[in-house]
Tab-separated table of C-alpha atoms and ligand atoms in Angstrom:
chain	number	residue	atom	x	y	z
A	1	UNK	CA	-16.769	-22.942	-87.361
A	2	UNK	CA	-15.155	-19.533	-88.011
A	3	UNK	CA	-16.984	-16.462	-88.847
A	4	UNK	CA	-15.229	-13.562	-89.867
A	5	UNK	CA	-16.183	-9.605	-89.741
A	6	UNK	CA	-14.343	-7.169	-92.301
A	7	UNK	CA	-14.673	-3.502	-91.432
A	8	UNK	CA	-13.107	-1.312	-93.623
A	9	UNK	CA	-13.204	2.370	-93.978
A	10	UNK	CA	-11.398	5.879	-94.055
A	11	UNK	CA	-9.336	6.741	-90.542
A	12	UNK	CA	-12.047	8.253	-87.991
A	13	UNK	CA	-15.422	7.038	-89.664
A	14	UNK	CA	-16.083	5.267	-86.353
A	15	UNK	CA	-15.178	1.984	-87.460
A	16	UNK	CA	-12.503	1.253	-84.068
A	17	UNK	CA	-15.020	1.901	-82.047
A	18	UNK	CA	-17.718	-0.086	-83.719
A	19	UNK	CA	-15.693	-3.421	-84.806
A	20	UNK	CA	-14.654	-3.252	-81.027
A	21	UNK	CA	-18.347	-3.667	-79.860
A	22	UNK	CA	-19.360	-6.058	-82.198
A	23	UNK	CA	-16.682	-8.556	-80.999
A	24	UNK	CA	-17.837	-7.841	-77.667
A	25	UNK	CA	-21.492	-8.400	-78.420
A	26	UNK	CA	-20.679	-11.803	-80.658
A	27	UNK	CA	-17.832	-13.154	-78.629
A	28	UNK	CA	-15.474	-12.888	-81.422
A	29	UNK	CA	-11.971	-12.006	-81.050
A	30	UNK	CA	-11.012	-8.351	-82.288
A	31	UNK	CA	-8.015	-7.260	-84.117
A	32	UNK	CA	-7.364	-3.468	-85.050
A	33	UNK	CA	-5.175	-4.199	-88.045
A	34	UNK	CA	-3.907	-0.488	-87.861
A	35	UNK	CA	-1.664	-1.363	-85.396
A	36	UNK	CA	0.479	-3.145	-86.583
A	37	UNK	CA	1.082	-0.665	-89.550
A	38	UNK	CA	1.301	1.803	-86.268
A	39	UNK	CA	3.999	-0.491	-85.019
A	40	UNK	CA	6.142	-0.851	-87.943
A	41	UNK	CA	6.201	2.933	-88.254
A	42	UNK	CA	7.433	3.509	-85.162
A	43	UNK	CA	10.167	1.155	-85.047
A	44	UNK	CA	11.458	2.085	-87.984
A	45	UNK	CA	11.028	5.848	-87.075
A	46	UNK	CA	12.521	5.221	-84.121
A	47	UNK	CA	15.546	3.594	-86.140
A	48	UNK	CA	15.875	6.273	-88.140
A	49	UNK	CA	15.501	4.244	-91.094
A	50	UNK	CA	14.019	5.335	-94.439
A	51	UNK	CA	10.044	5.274	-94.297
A	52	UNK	CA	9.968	5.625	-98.000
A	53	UNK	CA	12.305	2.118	-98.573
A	54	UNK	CA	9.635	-0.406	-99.289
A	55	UNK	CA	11.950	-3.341	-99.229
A	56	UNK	CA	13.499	-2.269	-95.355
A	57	UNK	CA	10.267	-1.452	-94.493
A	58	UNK	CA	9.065	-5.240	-95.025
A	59	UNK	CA	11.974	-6.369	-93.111
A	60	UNK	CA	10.781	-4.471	-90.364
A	61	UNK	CA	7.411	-5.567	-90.405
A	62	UNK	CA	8.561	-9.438	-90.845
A	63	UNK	CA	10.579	-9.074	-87.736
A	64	UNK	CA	7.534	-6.923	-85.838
A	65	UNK	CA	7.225	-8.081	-82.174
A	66	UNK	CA	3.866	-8.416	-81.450
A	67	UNK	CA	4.632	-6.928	-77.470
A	68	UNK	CA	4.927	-3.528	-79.064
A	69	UNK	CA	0.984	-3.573	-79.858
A	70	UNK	CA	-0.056	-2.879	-76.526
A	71	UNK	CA	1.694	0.242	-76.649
A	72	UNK	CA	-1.299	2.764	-75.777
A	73	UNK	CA	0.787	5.573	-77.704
A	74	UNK	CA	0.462	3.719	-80.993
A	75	UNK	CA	-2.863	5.002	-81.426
A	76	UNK	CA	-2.052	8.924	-81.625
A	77	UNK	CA	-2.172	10.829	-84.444
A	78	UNK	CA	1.587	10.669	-85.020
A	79	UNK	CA	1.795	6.903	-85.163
A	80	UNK	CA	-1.106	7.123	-87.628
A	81	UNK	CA	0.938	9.391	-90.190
A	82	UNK	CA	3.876	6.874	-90.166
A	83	UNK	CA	1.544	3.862	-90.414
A	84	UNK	CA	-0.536	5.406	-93.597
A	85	UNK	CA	3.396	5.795	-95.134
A	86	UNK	CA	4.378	2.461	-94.170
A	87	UNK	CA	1.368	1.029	-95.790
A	88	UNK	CA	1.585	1.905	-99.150
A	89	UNK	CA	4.352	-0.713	-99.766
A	90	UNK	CA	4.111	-4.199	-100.896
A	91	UNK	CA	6.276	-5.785	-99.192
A	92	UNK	CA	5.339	-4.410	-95.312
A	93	UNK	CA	1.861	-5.501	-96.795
A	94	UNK	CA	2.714	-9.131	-97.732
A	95	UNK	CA	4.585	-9.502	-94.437
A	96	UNK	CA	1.170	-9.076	-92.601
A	97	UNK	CA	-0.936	-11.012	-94.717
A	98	UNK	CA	-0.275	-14.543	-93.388
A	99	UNK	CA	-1.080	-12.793	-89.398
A	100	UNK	CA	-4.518	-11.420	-90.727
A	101	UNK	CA	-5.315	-14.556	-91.963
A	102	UNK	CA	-4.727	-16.826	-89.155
A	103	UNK	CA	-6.416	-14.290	-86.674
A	104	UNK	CA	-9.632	-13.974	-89.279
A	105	UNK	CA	-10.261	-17.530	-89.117
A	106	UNK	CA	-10.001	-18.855	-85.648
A	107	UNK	CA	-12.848	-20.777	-84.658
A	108	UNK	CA	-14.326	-18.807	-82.473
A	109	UNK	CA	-14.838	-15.669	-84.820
A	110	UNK	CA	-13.133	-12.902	-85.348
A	111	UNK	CA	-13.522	-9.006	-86.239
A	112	UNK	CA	-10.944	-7.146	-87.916
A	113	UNK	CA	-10.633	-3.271	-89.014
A	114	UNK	CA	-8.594	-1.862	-91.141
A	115	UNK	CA	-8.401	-0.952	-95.118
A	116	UNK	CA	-8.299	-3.803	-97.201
A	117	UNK	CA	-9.970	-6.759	-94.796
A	118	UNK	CA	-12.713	-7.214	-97.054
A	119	UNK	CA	-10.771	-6.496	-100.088
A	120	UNK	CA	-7.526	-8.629	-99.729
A	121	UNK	CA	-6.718	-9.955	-96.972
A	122	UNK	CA	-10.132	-11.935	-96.147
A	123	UNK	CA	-12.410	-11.571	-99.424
A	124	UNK	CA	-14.266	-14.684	-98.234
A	125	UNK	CA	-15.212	-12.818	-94.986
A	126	UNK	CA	-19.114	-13.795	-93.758
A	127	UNK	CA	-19.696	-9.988	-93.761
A	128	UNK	CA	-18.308	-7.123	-94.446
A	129	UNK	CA	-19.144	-3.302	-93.318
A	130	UNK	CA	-17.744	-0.852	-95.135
A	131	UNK	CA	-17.657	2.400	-92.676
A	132	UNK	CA	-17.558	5.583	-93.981
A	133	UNK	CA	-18.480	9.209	-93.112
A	134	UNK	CA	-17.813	12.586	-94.341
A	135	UNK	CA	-14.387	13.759	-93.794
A	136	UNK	CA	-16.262	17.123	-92.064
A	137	UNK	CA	-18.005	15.260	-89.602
A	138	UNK	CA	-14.434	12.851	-89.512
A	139	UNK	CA	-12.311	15.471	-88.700
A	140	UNK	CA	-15.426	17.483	-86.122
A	141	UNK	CA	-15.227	13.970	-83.866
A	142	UNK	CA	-11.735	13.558	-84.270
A	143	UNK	CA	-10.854	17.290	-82.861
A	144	UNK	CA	-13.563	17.144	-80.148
A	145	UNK	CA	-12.071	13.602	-78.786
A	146	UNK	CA	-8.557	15.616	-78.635
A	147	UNK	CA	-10.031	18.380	-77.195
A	148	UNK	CA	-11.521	16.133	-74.679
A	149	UNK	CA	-8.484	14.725	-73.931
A	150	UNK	CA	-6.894	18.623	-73.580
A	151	UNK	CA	-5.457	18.533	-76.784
A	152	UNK	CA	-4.611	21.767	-78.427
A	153	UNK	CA	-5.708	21.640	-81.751
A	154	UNK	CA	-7.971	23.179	-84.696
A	155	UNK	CA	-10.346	21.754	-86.583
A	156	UNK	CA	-9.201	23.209	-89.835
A	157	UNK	CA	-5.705	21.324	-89.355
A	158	UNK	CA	-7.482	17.937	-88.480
A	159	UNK	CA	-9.514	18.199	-91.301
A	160	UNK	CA	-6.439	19.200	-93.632
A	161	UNK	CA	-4.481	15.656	-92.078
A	162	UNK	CA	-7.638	13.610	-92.353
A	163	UNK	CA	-8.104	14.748	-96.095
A	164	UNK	CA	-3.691	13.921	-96.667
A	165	UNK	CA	-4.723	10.483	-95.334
A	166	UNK	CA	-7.631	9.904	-97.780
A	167	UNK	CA	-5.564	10.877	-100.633
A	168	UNK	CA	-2.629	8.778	-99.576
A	169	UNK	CA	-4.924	5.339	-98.072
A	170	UNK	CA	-6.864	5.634	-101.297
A	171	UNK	CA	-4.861	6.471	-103.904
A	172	UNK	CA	-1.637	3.811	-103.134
A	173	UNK	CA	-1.256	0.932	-105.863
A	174	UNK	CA	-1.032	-1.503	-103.120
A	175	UNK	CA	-4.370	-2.239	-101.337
A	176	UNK	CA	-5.865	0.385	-101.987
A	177	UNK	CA	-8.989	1.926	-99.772
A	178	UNK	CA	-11.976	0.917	-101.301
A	179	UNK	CA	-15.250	-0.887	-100.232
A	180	UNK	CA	-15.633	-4.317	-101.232
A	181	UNK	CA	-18.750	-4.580	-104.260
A	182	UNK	CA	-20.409	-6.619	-102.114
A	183	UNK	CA	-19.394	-4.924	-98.675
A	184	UNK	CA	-22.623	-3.342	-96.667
A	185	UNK	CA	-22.481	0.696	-96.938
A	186	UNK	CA	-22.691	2.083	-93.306
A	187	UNK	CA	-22.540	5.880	-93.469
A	188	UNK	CA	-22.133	6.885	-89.668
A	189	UNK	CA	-22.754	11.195	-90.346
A	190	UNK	CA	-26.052	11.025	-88.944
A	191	UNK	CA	-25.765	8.677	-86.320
A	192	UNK	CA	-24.496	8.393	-83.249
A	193	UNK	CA	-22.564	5.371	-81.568
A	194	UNK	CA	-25.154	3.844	-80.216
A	195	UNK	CA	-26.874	3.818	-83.177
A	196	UNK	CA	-23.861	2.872	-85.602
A	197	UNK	CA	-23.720	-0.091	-83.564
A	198	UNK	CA	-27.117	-1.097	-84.106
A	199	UNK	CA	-26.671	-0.525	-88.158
A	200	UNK	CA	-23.796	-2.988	-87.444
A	201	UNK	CA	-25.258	-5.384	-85.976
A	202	UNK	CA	-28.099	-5.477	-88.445
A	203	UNK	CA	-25.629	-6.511	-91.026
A	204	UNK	CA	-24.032	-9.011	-88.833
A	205	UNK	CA	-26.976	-10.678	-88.025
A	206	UNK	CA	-28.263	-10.684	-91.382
A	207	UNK	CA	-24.965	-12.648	-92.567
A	208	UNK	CA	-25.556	-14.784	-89.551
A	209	UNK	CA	-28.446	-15.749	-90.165
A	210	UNK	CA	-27.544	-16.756	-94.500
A	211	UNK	CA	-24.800	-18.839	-92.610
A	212	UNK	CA	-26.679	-20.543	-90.842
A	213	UNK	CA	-29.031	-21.627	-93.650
A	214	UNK	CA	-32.416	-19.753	-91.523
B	301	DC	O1	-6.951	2.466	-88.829
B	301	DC	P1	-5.749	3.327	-88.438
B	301	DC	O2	-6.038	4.793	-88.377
B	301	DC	O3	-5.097	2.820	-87.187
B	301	DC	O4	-4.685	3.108	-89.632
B	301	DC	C1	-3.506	3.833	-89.708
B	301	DC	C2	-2.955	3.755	-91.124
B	301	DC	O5	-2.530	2.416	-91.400
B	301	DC	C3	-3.939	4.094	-92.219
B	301	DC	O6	-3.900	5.457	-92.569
B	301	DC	C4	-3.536	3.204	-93.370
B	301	DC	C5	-2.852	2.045	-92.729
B	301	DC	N1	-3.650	0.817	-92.714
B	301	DC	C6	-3.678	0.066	-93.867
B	301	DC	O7	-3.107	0.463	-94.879
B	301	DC	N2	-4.326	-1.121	-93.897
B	301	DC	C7	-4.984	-1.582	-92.817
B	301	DC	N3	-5.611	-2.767	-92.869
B	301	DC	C8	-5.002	-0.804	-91.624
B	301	DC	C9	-4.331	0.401	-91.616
Protein backbone atom coordinates (compact mmCIF):
# COMPACT_ATOMS: atom_id res chain seq x y z
CA UNK A 1 0.00 0.00 0.00
CA UNK A 2 1.48 3.46 -0.69
CA UNK A 3 2.40 5.91 1.89
CA UNK A 4 3.29 9.21 0.97
CA UNK A 5 5.56 12.04 2.83
CA UNK A 6 4.93 15.85 1.86
CA UNK A 7 7.68 18.19 2.97
CA UNK A 8 7.20 21.54 2.18
CA UNK A 9 8.97 24.63 3.18
CA UNK A 10 10.99 27.90 2.28
CA UNK A 11 14.50 27.13 0.18
CA UNK A 12 17.29 26.24 2.93
CA UNK A 13 15.01 25.37 6.05
CA UNK A 14 16.71 21.96 5.98
CA UNK A 15 14.01 20.20 4.42
CA UNK A 16 16.57 18.39 1.36
CA UNK A 17 18.44 17.15 3.76
CA UNK A 18 15.78 15.85 6.05
CA UNK A 19 13.13 14.31 3.39
CA UNK A 20 16.41 12.59 2.09
CA UNK A 21 16.91 10.70 5.46
CA UNK A 22 13.58 9.86 6.08
CA UNK A 23 13.33 7.87 2.78
CA UNK A 24 16.41 6.30 3.78
CA UNK A 25 15.24 5.37 7.24
CA UNK A 26 11.54 4.12 5.84
CA UNK A 27 12.63 2.62 2.59
CA UNK A 28 10.63 4.97 0.62
CA UNK A 29 11.65 6.33 -2.59
CA UNK A 30 12.74 10.15 -2.54
CA UNK A 31 12.03 12.78 -5.01
CA UNK A 32 13.43 16.46 -4.65
CA UNK A 33 10.68 18.09 -6.68
CA UNK A 34 13.00 21.25 -7.04
CA UNK A 35 14.68 19.73 -9.63
CA UNK A 36 12.84 19.51 -12.03
CA UNK A 37 11.82 23.28 -11.75
CA UNK A 38 15.93 23.46 -11.67
CA UNK A 39 15.84 21.61 -14.93
CA UNK A 40 13.36 23.48 -16.83
CA UNK A 41 15.23 26.67 -15.96
CA UNK A 42 18.18 25.71 -17.29
CA UNK A 43 17.13 24.45 -20.50
CA UNK A 44 15.31 27.14 -21.27
CA UNK A 45 18.14 29.51 -20.04
CA UNK A 46 20.32 27.74 -21.89
CA UNK A 47 17.93 28.32 -25.03
CA UNK A 48 17.81 31.64 -24.53
CA UNK A 49 14.21 31.59 -24.39
CA UNK A 50 11.96 33.95 -22.40
CA UNK A 51 11.80 32.84 -18.58
CA UNK A 52 8.93 35.17 -18.10
CA UNK A 53 6.64 33.29 -21.14
CA UNK A 54 4.46 31.03 -19.10
CA UNK A 55 3.01 29.24 -22.04
CA UNK A 56 6.91 28.31 -23.63
CA UNK A 57 7.88 27.68 -20.38
CA UNK A 58 5.23 24.68 -20.08
CA UNK A 59 6.36 23.43 -23.33
CA UNK A 60 9.62 23.11 -21.97
CA UNK A 61 8.76 21.43 -18.97
CA UNK A 62 6.30 18.89 -20.96
CA UNK A 63 9.19 17.95 -23.11
CA UNK A 64 11.77 17.84 -19.81
CA UNK A 65 14.13 14.80 -20.12
CA UNK A 66 14.33 13.30 -17.01
CA UNK A 67 18.49 12.45 -17.75
CA UNK A 68 19.11 16.11 -17.09
CA UNK A 69 18.18 15.54 -13.21
CA UNK A 70 21.25 13.98 -12.34
CA UNK A 71 23.01 16.95 -13.27
CA UNK A 72 24.96 17.73 -9.86
CA UNK A 73 25.08 21.54 -11.03
CA UNK A 74 21.30 21.83 -10.87
CA UNK A 75 21.46 22.26 -7.31
CA UNK A 76 23.54 25.68 -7.14
CA UNK A 77 22.28 28.74 -6.32
CA UNK A 78 21.95 29.86 -9.94
CA UNK A 79 19.73 27.00 -11.03
CA UNK A 80 17.64 27.84 -7.95
CA UNK A 81 16.93 31.57 -9.16
CA UNK A 82 15.72 30.29 -12.60
CA UNK A 83 13.68 27.46 -11.04
CA UNK A 84 11.79 29.95 -8.38
CA UNK A 85 10.98 32.08 -11.95
CA UNK A 86 9.97 29.15 -13.78
CA UNK A 87 7.64 28.17 -11.07
CA UNK A 88 5.37 30.79 -10.77
CA UNK A 89 3.57 29.75 -14.02
CA UNK A 90 0.66 27.55 -14.52
CA UNK A 91 1.31 25.88 -17.14
CA UNK A 92 5.23 24.57 -16.25
CA UNK A 93 3.17 23.68 -13.02
CA UNK A 94 0.42 21.54 -14.63
CA UNK A 95 3.05 19.87 -16.82
CA UNK A 96 4.59 18.34 -13.57
CA UNK A 97 1.62 17.46 -11.81
CA UNK A 98 0.78 14.09 -13.41
CA UNK A 99 5.00 13.05 -12.57
CA UNK A 100 4.46 14.03 -8.80
CA UNK A 101 1.63 12.04 -8.67
CA UNK A 102 2.71 8.82 -10.03
CA UNK A 103 6.07 9.03 -8.01
CA UNK A 104 3.90 9.94 -4.59
CA UNK A 105 2.00 6.87 -4.85
CA UNK A 106 4.13 3.95 -5.72
CA UNK A 107 3.69 1.18 -3.52
CA UNK A 108 6.51 1.15 -1.81
CA UNK A 109 6.30 4.82 -0.36
CA UNK A 110 7.52 7.73 -1.30
CA UNK A 111 8.95 11.22 0.09
CA UNK A 112 8.77 14.26 -1.82
CA UNK A 113 10.06 18.02 -1.09
CA UNK A 114 9.23 20.83 -2.54
CA UNK A 115 6.47 23.82 -2.16
CA UNK A 116 3.15 22.75 -2.75
CA UNK A 117 3.38 18.65 -2.05
CA UNK A 118 1.08 18.87 0.69
CA UNK A 119 -0.89 21.61 -0.75
CA UNK A 120 -1.59 20.52 -4.43
CA UNK A 121 -0.01 18.13 -5.77
CA UNK A 122 -0.66 15.26 -3.01
CA UNK A 123 -3.30 16.82 -0.43
CA UNK A 124 -4.18 13.23 0.52
CA UNK A 125 -0.51 12.66 1.59
CA UNK A 126 -0.29 10.24 5.02
CA UNK A 127 1.81 13.11 6.49
CA UNK A 128 2.94 16.11 5.89
CA UNK A 129 5.96 18.30 7.51
CA UNK A 130 5.92 21.60 6.90
CA UNK A 131 9.78 22.83 7.38
CA UNK A 132 10.50 26.10 8.16
CA UNK A 133 13.19 28.26 9.84
CA UNK A 134 14.12 31.79 10.11
CA UNK A 135 15.44 33.26 7.02
CA UNK A 136 18.64 34.50 9.49
CA UNK A 137 19.52 31.22 10.51
CA UNK A 138 18.46 30.14 6.47
CA UNK A 139 20.74 32.29 4.97
CA UNK A 140 23.80 31.67 8.24
CA UNK A 141 23.70 27.68 7.01
CA UNK A 142 23.35 28.44 3.57
CA UNK A 143 26.67 30.83 3.48
CA UNK A 144 28.65 28.53 5.82
CA UNK A 145 27.88 25.33 3.42
CA UNK A 146 29.36 27.71 0.48
CA UNK A 147 32.01 28.74 2.44
CA UNK A 148 32.73 25.18 3.12
CA UNK A 149 32.75 24.40 -0.22
CA UNK A 150 35.32 27.69 -0.85
CA UNK A 151 32.72 29.76 -1.98
CA UNK A 152 33.23 33.45 -1.88
CA UNK A 153 30.35 34.93 -0.56
CA UNK A 154 28.64 37.23 2.26
CA UNK A 155 26.13 36.57 4.39
CA UNK A 156 24.34 39.82 3.91
CA UNK A 157 23.90 38.92 0.04
CA UNK A 158 22.61 35.31 0.87
CA UNK A 159 20.30 36.59 3.15
CA UNK A 160 19.13 39.44 0.62
CA UNK A 161 18.55 36.25 -2.25
CA UNK A 162 16.97 34.00 0.33
CA UNK A 163 14.49 36.88 1.39
CA UNK A 164 13.83 37.63 -3.03
CA UNK A 165 12.94 33.91 -2.97
CA UNK A 166 10.41 34.09 -0.07
CA UNK A 167 8.73 36.97 -1.59
CA UNK A 168 8.61 35.44 -5.02
CA UNK A 169 7.78 31.31 -3.76
CA UNK A 170 5.16 32.86 -1.52
CA UNK A 171 3.61 35.47 -3.03
CA UNK A 172 2.95 33.73 -6.85
CA UNK A 173 -0.89 33.07 -7.66
CA UNK A 174 0.02 29.66 -8.70
CA UNK A 175 0.87 27.26 -5.81
CA UNK A 176 1.71 29.33 -3.68
CA UNK A 177 4.21 28.55 -0.49
CA UNK A 178 2.19 27.87 2.29
CA UNK A 179 1.85 25.03 4.94
CA UNK A 180 -0.92 22.78 4.58
CA UNK A 181 -3.76 23.49 7.80
CA UNK A 182 -3.24 20.27 8.72
CA UNK A 183 0.61 19.94 7.84
CA UNK A 184 2.95 19.28 11.16
CA UNK A 185 5.01 22.66 12.01
CA UNK A 186 8.77 21.69 12.23
CA UNK A 187 10.78 24.82 13.00
CA UNK A 188 14.50 23.60 12.51
CA UNK A 189 16.32 27.24 14.20
CA UNK A 190 17.18 25.51 17.22
CA UNK A 191 18.04 22.26 16.15
CA UNK A 192 20.50 20.63 14.58
CA UNK A 193 20.31 17.77 11.85
CA UNK A 194 20.40 15.17 13.87
CA UNK A 195 17.84 16.38 15.79
CA UNK A 196 15.50 17.72 12.86
CA UNK A 197 15.52 14.27 11.84
CA UNK A 198 14.30 12.94 14.93
CA UNK A 199 11.30 15.77 15.00
CA UNK A 200 10.69 14.12 11.56
CA UNK A 201 10.47 11.05 12.28
CA UNK A 202 8.20 11.65 15.22
CA UNK A 203 5.64 12.88 12.81
CA UNK A 204 6.15 10.07 10.48
CA UNK A 205 5.69 7.57 12.86
CA UNK A 206 2.84 9.12 14.40
CA UNK A 207 0.97 9.04 10.84
CA UNK A 208 2.22 5.52 10.64
CA UNK A 209 0.99 4.38 13.26
CA UNK A 210 -3.10 6.23 12.53
CA UNK A 211 -2.53 4.20 9.21
CA UNK A 212 -2.15 1.40 10.46
CA UNK A 213 -5.22 1.52 12.73
CA UNK A 214 -2.63 0.99 16.26
O1 LIG B 1 13.67 23.38 -3.30
P1 LIG B 1 14.55 24.14 -4.29
O2 LIG B 1 15.40 25.19 -3.67
O3 LIG B 1 15.34 23.20 -5.16
O4 LIG B 1 13.51 24.89 -5.27
C1 LIG B 1 13.92 25.80 -6.23
C2 LIG B 1 12.75 26.66 -6.65
O5 LIG B 1 11.80 25.86 -7.36
C3 LIG B 1 11.97 27.30 -5.52
O6 LIG B 1 12.45 28.58 -5.21
C4 LIG B 1 10.55 27.34 -6.02
C5 LIG B 1 10.47 26.23 -7.02
N1 LIG B 1 9.74 25.05 -6.54
C6 LIG B 1 8.37 25.09 -6.59
O7 LIG B 1 7.79 26.11 -6.96
N2 LIG B 1 7.64 24.01 -6.25
C7 LIG B 1 8.23 22.88 -5.82
N3 LIG B 1 7.48 21.81 -5.49
C8 LIG B 1 9.65 22.82 -5.72
C9 LIG B 1 10.37 23.94 -6.08
Amino acid sequence: MGFTVAIDGPAAAGKGTIAKRLAAHYGFAYLDTGLLYRAIGRVASQRGLDLDDGATMGTVALALDPAILDDGSLRGREAGELASRVAVHAPVRAALTEFQRGFARRPGGAVLDGRDIGTVICPEAEAKIFVTASPEVRARRRTDELHAKGRAVDYETILDEVLARDRRDTGRATAPLRAAPDAALLDTSELDIEEAFQAACRIVDASLHRRNGA
